[in-house]
PDB file of C-alpha atoms in Angstrom:
ATOM      1  CA  GLU A  20      44.838  61.251 145.767  1.00 90.00           C
ATOM      2  CA  LYS A  21      41.732  63.404 145.226  1.00 93.00           C
ATOM      3  CA  LYS A  22      39.647  61.095 147.310  1.00 95.00           C
ATOM      4  CA  LYS A  23      42.242  61.201 150.075  1.00 95.00           C
ATOM      5  CA  ALA A  24      42.029  64.998 149.924  1.00 96.00           C
ATOM      6  CA  VAL A  25      38.308  64.750 150.510  1.00 97.00           C
ATOM      7  CA  GLU A  26      39.011  62.465 153.444  1.00 97.00           C
ATOM      8  CA  SER A  27      41.449  65.043 154.876  1.00 96.00           C
ATOM      9  CA  LEU A  28      38.803  67.734 154.608  1.00 96.00           C
ATOM     10  CA  VAL A  29      36.321  65.590 156.588  1.00 97.00           C
ATOM     11  CA  LYS A  30      38.971  64.817 159.231  1.00 96.00           C
ATOM     12  CA  THR A  31      39.970  68.417 159.515  1.00 96.00           C
ATOM     13  CA  ASP A  32      36.409  69.258 160.433  1.00 95.00           C
ATOM     14  CA  HIS A  33      35.653  65.982 162.300  1.00 95.00           C
ATOM     15  CA  PRO A  34      38.899  64.565 163.678  1.00 95.00           C
ATOM     16  CA  LYS A  35      37.263  61.458 165.138  1.00 95.00           C
ATOM     17  CA  ALA A  36      35.424  60.555 161.891  1.00 94.00           C
ATOM     18  CA  ARG A  37      35.652  56.963 160.804  1.00 94.00           C
ATOM     19  CA  ASP A  38      32.683  56.485 158.431  1.00 96.00           C
ATOM     20  CA  MET A  39      33.569  58.778 155.514  1.00 97.00           C
ATOM     21  CA  HIS A  40      30.296  57.777 153.778  1.00 97.00           C
ATOM     22  CA  ALA A  41      28.200  59.384 156.552  1.00 96.00           C
ATOM     23  CA  TYR A  42      29.913  62.764 155.730  1.00 97.00           C
ATOM     24  CA  ILE A  43      30.488  62.602 152.011  1.00 97.00           C
ATOM     25  CA  SER A  44      26.998  61.386 151.103  1.00 96.00           C
ATOM     26  CA  GLN A  45      25.297  64.346 152.806  1.00 95.00           C
ATOM     27  CA  ARG A  46      23.831  66.513 150.009  1.00 90.00           C
ATOM     28  CA  ASN A  47      24.132  69.785 151.849  1.00 85.00           C
ATOM     29  CA  LYS A  48      27.876  69.429 152.726  1.00 88.00           C
ATOM     30  CA  PRO A  49      30.931  70.547 150.595  1.00 94.00           C
ATOM     31  CA  TYR A  50      32.497  67.034 150.948  1.00 97.00           C
ATOM     32  CA  ARG A  51      29.968  65.622 148.467  1.00 96.00           C
ATOM     33  CA  LYS A  52      30.809  68.316 145.879  1.00 96.00           C
ATOM     34  CA  LYS A  53      34.507  67.665 146.330  1.00 97.00           C
ATOM     35  CA  PHE A  54      33.924  63.926 146.001  1.00 97.00           C
ATOM     36  CA  ILE A  55      32.093  64.466 142.709  1.00 97.00           C
ATOM     37  CA  GLU A  56      34.978  66.676 141.559  1.00 97.00           C
ATOM     38  CA  ALA A  57      37.431  63.869 142.432  1.00 97.00           C
ATOM     39  CA  TYR A  58      35.661  61.664 139.916  1.00 97.00           C
ATOM     40  CA  GLN A  59      35.537  64.525 137.404  1.00 96.00           C
ATOM     41  CA  GLY A  60      31.804  64.469 137.671  1.00 96.00           C
ATOM     42  CA  LYS A  61      31.512  60.948 136.103  1.00 96.00           C
ATOM     43  CA  CYS A  62      30.021  57.660 137.280  1.00 96.00           C
ATOM     44  CA  ALA A  63      32.810  55.362 138.259  1.00 95.00           C
ATOM     45  CA  TYR A  64      30.954  52.454 136.656  1.00 95.00           C
ATOM     46  CA  CYS A  65      29.311  53.556 133.389  1.00 93.00           C
ATOM     47  CA  GLY A  66      31.003  56.934 132.839  1.00 93.00           C
ATOM     48  CA  VAL A  67      27.895  59.101 132.578  1.00 95.00           C
ATOM     49  CA  SER A  68      28.747  62.676 133.470  1.00 94.00           C
ATOM     50  CA  THR A  69      27.115  65.613 135.229  1.00 93.00           C
ATOM     51  CA  PHE A  70      26.749  67.080 131.801  1.00 89.00           C
ATOM     52  CA  VAL A  71      24.193  64.390 130.910  1.00 92.00           C
ATOM     53  CA  ILE A  72      22.473  64.076 134.239  1.00 92.00           C
ATOM     54  CA  SER A  73      22.150  66.366 137.275  1.00 90.00           C
ATOM     55  CA  SER A  74      24.779  66.014 140.025  1.00 92.00           C
ATOM     56  CA  GLU A  75      21.801  65.345 142.336  1.00 92.00           C
ATOM     57  CA  LEU A  76      21.485  61.960 140.630  1.00 92.00           C
ATOM     58  CA  PHE A  77      24.968  60.852 141.686  1.00 96.00           C
ATOM     59  CA  GLU A  78      25.398  58.904 144.915  1.00 96.00           C
ATOM     60  CA  VAL A  79      28.277  57.685 147.038  1.00 97.00           C
ATOM     61  CA  ASP A  80      28.446  53.923 146.627  1.00 96.00           C
ATOM     62  CA  HIS A  81      30.032  51.346 148.837  1.00 96.00           C
ATOM     63  CA  PHE A  82      32.109  49.340 146.317  1.00 96.00           C
ATOM     64  CA  ARG A  83      32.142  46.306 148.614  1.00 94.00           C
ATOM     65  CA  TYR A  84      28.671  45.706 149.954  1.00 92.00           C
ATOM     66  CA  GLU A  85      28.335  47.361 153.368  1.00 90.00           C
ATOM     67  CA  LYS A  86      26.585  44.433 154.989  1.00 89.00           C
ATOM     68  CA  GLY A  87      29.807  42.390 154.470  1.00 88.00           C
ATOM     69  CA  PHE A  88      31.463  44.463 157.180  1.00 93.00           C
ATOM     70  CA  PRO A  89      31.048  44.155 161.003  1.00 93.00           C
ATOM     71  CA  THR A  90      29.494  47.762 161.129  1.00 92.00           C
ATOM     72  CA  LYS A  91      28.436  50.441 158.691  1.00 91.00           C
ATOM     73  CA  ALA A  92      31.251  52.617 159.875  1.00 93.00           C
ATOM     74  CA  ASP A  93      33.741  49.856 158.906  1.00 95.00           C
ATOM     75  CA  ALA A  94      32.356  49.831 155.322  1.00 95.00           C
ATOM     76  CA  GLY A  95      32.578  53.603 155.018  1.00 95.00           C
ATOM     77  CA  PHE A  96      36.374  53.948 154.571  1.00 96.00           C
ATOM     78  CA  ILE A  97      37.424  56.183 151.707  1.00 97.00           C
ATOM     79  CA  ASP A  98      38.920  53.470 149.490  1.00 95.00           C
ATOM     80  CA  ASN A  99      35.580  51.598 149.513  1.00 96.00           C
ATOM     81  CA  LEU A 100      33.625  54.606 148.273  1.00 97.00           C
ATOM     82  CA  VAL A 101      33.106  55.456 144.631  1.00 97.00           C
ATOM     83  CA  LEU A 102      30.911  57.896 142.801  1.00 97.00           C
ATOM     84  CA  ALA A 103      27.969  56.216 141.002  1.00 97.00           C
ATOM     85  CA  CYS A 104      24.990  57.413 139.109  1.00 95.00           C
ATOM     86  CA  HIS A 105      21.595  56.470 140.582  1.00 94.00           C
ATOM     87  CA  LEU A 106      21.031  53.787 137.875  1.00 94.00           C
ATOM     88  CA  CYS A 107      24.340  51.981 138.513  1.00 95.00           C
ATOM     89  CA  ASN A 108      24.213  52.300 142.325  1.00 95.00           C
ATOM     90  CA  HIS A 109      20.769  50.825 142.559  1.00 94.00           C
ATOM     91  CA  ALA A 110      21.380  48.163 139.954  1.00 95.00           C
ATOM     92  CA  LYS A 111      24.638  47.081 141.694  1.00 94.00           C
ATOM     93  CA  ARG A 112      23.097  47.307 145.112  1.00 90.00           C
ATOM     94  CA  ASP A 113      24.065  44.149 147.044  1.00 90.00           C
ATOM     95  CA  PHE A 114      26.514  42.670 144.478  1.00 93.00           C
ATOM     96  CA  VAL A 115      29.263  40.717 146.289  1.00 92.00           C
ATOM     97  CA  PHE A 116      32.665  40.471 144.626  1.00 91.00           C
ATOM     98  CA  SER A 117      35.083  37.532 145.089  1.00 92.00           C
ATOM     99  CA  HIS A 118      38.587  38.368 146.172  1.00 89.00           C
ATOM    100  CA  GLU A 119      39.956  37.362 142.750  1.00 90.00           C
ATOM    101  CA  ASN A 120      37.703  39.763 140.870  1.00 94.00           C
ATOM    102  CA  GLU A 121      37.471  42.638 143.368  1.00 92.00           C
ATOM    103  CA  ASP A 122      40.637  44.390 142.126  1.00 91.00           C
ATOM    104  CA  LEU A 123      39.646  43.809 138.486  1.00 93.00           C
ATOM    105  CA  LEU A 124      36.276  45.449 138.917  1.00 94.00           C
ATOM    106  CA  HIS A 125      37.172  48.211 141.377  1.00 94.00           C
ATOM    107  CA  PRO A 126      36.707  51.406 139.209  1.00 93.00           C
ATOM    108  CA  ASP A 127      39.594  53.213 140.948  1.00 94.00           C
ATOM    109  CA  ASN A 128      42.024  50.580 139.616  1.00 90.00           C
ATOM    110  CA  THR A 129      43.396  50.622 136.136  1.00 88.00           C
ATOM    111  CA  GLU A 130      42.725  46.877 135.793  1.00 91.00           C
ATOM    112  CA  ILE A 131      39.060  47.647 134.993  1.00 90.00           C
ATOM    113  CA  LYS A 132      40.214  48.912 131.584  1.00 88.00           C
ATOM    114  CA  SER A 133      41.283  45.361 130.767  1.00 91.00           C
ATOM    115  CA  VAL A 134      37.809  44.060 131.603  1.00 96.00           C
ATOM    116  CA  PHE A 135      35.475  46.447 129.731  1.00 95.00           C
ATOM    117  CA  CYS A 136      35.764  48.472 126.531  1.00 93.00           C
ATOM    118  CA  ARG A 137      33.568  50.202 123.919  1.00 92.00           C
ATOM    119  CA  ASN A 138      33.082  48.316 120.699  1.00 92.00           C
ATOM    120  CA  ASP A 139      32.826  49.914 117.235  1.00 91.00           C
ATOM    121  CA  ASP A 140      29.108  50.610 117.895  1.00 91.00           C
ATOM    122  CA  TYR A 141      29.885  52.289 121.198  1.00 90.00           C
ATOM    123  CA  TYR A 142      28.376  49.627 123.380  1.00 93.00           C
ATOM    124  CA  ILE A 143      30.188  48.674 126.601  1.00 95.00           C
ATOM    125  CA  GLN A 144      31.420  45.050 126.188  1.00 95.00           C
ATOM    126  CA  ILE A 145      33.475  42.542 128.151  1.00 97.00           C
ATOM    127  CA  GLN A 146      37.008  42.068 126.825  1.00 96.00           C
ATOM    128  CA  ASP A 147      37.572  38.657 125.306  1.00 95.00           C
ATOM    129  CA  GLU A 148      40.065  37.681 128.007  1.00 95.00           C
ATOM    130  CA  HIS A 149      37.282  37.935 130.610  1.00 96.00           C
ATOM    131  CA  ALA A 150      34.352  36.757 128.471  1.00 93.00           C
ATOM    132  CA  HIS A 151      33.901  33.548 130.335  1.00 95.00           C
ATOM    133  CA  ASN A 152      34.252  34.903 133.898  1.00 96.00           C
ATOM    134  CA  THR A 153      30.730  34.370 135.275  1.00 96.00           C
ATOM    135  CA  GLU A 154      31.119  36.956 138.021  1.00 96.00           C
ATOM    136  CA  ILE A 155      32.122  39.671 135.553  1.00 96.00           C
ATOM    137  CA  GLU A 156      29.277  38.615 133.317  1.00 97.00           C
ATOM    138  CA  ASP A 157      26.897  38.857 136.292  1.00 96.00           C
ATOM    139  CA  PHE A 158      28.241  42.362 137.184  1.00 96.00           C
ATOM    140  CA  TYR A 159      27.888  43.430 133.466  1.00 97.00           C
ATOM    141  CA  THR A 160      24.337  42.155 133.325  1.00 96.00           C
ATOM    142  CA  LYS A 161      23.291  43.601 136.715  1.00 96.00           C
ATOM    143  CA  LEU A 162      24.450  47.072 135.682  1.00 96.00           C
ATOM    144  CA  ASP A 163      22.979  46.708 132.192  1.00 95.00           C
ATOM    145  CA  PHE A 164      26.266  47.726 130.599  1.00 95.00           C
ATOM    146  CA  GLY A 165      25.099  46.448 127.165  1.00 94.00           C
ATOM    147  CA  GLY A 166      22.012  48.610 127.324  1.00 92.00           C
ATOM    148  CA  GLU A 167      21.120  51.457 125.002  1.00 91.00           C
ATOM    149  CA  ILE A 168      21.219  54.118 127.816  1.00 92.00           C
ATOM    150  CA  HIS A 169      24.992  53.689 128.308  1.00 92.00           C
ATOM    151  CA  ARG A 170      25.463  53.909 124.576  1.00 91.00           C
ATOM    152  CA  LEU A 171      23.445  57.094 124.315  1.00 91.00           C
ATOM    153  CA  ASP A 172      25.264  58.589 127.305  1.00 92.00           C
ATOM    154  CA  TYR A 173      28.551  58.002 125.474  1.00 91.00           C
ATOM    155  CA  LEU A 174      27.133  59.712 122.354  1.00 91.00           C
ATOM    156  CA  LEU A 175      25.987  62.733 124.406  1.00 91.00           C
ATOM    157  CA  ILE A 176      29.335  63.092 126.104  1.00 91.00           C
ATOM    158  CA  SER A 177      31.117  62.822 122.741  1.00 90.00           C
ATOM    159  CA  MET A 178      28.774  65.440 121.228  1.00 90.00           C
ATOM    160  CA  HIS A 179      29.379  67.706 124.182  1.00 90.00           C
ATOM    161  CA  ALA A 180      33.125  67.423 123.669  1.00 91.00           C
ATOM    162  CA  LEU A 181      32.741  68.206 119.964  1.00 92.00           C
ATOM    163  CA  CYS A 182      30.679  71.321 120.827  1.00 90.00           C
ATOM    164  CA  LYS A 183      33.452  72.519 123.109  1.00 91.00           C
ATOM    165  CA  LYS A 184      36.037  71.744 120.433  1.00 93.00           C
ATOM    166  CA  ILE A 185      34.443  73.594 117.558  1.00 92.00           C
ATOM    167  CA  GLY A 186      33.279  76.562 119.668  1.00 92.00           C
ATOM    168  CA  THR A 187      30.235  78.737 119.257  1.00 90.00           C
ATOM    169  CA  ASP A 188      31.443  80.478 116.160  1.00 92.00           C
ATOM    170  CA  HIS A 189      31.432  77.306 113.947  1.00 93.00           C
ATOM    171  CA  LYS A 190      28.486  77.193 111.562  1.00 93.00           C
ATOM    172  CA  ALA A 191      27.544  73.735 112.826  1.00 92.00           C
ATOM    173  CA  ALA A 192      27.496  74.876 116.452  1.00 90.00           C
ATOM    174  CA  PRO A 193      23.799  75.954 116.690  1.00 92.00           C
ATOM    175  CA  GLY A 194      22.437  72.796 115.087  1.00 93.00           C
ATOM    176  CA  LEU A 195      24.735  70.541 117.130  1.00 92.00           C
ATOM    177  CA  GLU A 196      23.850  72.289 120.364  1.00 91.00           C
ATOM    178  CA  LYS A 197      20.144  71.998 119.530  1.00 93.00           C
ATOM    179  CA  ALA A 198      20.438  68.299 118.815  1.00 92.00           C
ATOM    180  CA  LEU A 199      22.483  67.747 121.895  1.00 90.00           C
ATOM    181  CA  ASN A 200      19.943  69.482 124.171  1.00 88.00           C
ATOM    182  CA  LEU A 201      17.055  67.606 122.569  1.00 90.00           C
ATOM    183  CA  LEU A 202      18.777  64.211 122.967  1.00 89.00           C
ATOM    184  CA  ARG A 203      19.715  65.004 126.544  1.00 87.00           C
ATOM    185  CA  THR A 204      16.187  66.024 127.435  1.00 87.00           C
ATOM    186  CA  LYS A 205      14.616  62.890 125.805  1.00 85.00           C
ATOM    187  CA  ARG A 206      17.219  60.761 127.581  1.00 85.00           C
ATOM    188  CA  ASN A 207      16.421  62.090 131.009  1.00 82.00           C
ATOM    189  CA  ILE A 208      12.614  61.935 130.465  1.00 80.00           C
ATOM    190  CA  GLY A 209      12.979  58.259 129.504  1.00 66.00           C
ATOM    191  CA  VAL A 210      15.134  57.337 132.523  1.00 67.00           C
ATOM    192  CA  SER A 211      12.821  59.172 134.902  1.00 57.00           C
ATOM    193  CA  ARG A 212       9.977  57.041 133.592  1.00 53.00           C
ATOM    194  CA  LEU A 213      12.011  53.899 134.268  1.00 48.00           C
ATOM    195  CA  ASP A 214      12.461  55.029 137.915  1.00 51.00           C
ATOM    196  CA  ASP A 215       8.686  55.454 138.493  1.00 46.00           C
TER     197      ASP A 215
END
């Protein structure tokens, strides 16, 4: 519904618009900000939030590969667009889904919760029911869901939630906040080196 509201904003300003991606992906337009808000500032694939990385590192991804459509405008319909962090969007790039797995892996559908979960060590893993689905395994590998960066992001998001819960008056707050900021800085320095 929130994505449809963004589409309505675009169509109010541009009644003949077909390619929502062309409008929502523009960094200097309010549609992009509203699209990020529709996803609560989180990557639809790995869950990293704007608390961990800058909103500038989020992109509007074509869930189904745009070259599988007759035109770029055909690929830019609102239901084919998802918010992705730079790492996930560029890792996924040209991944093509089969029809049988498309609904399972679309992050706007609740079915994806039956495919991936966090284990006791906070790694993203494939649920047993889908462990032998090679396409799901390929998607998991391509997006490096088993990697340390996604585990660290989950830790940072959890620490941030704890900081908010205990408030600034708690005796642990200054130390927790310091550790959180240090980890977040180290995380982002490491990722920027990977992009170079």
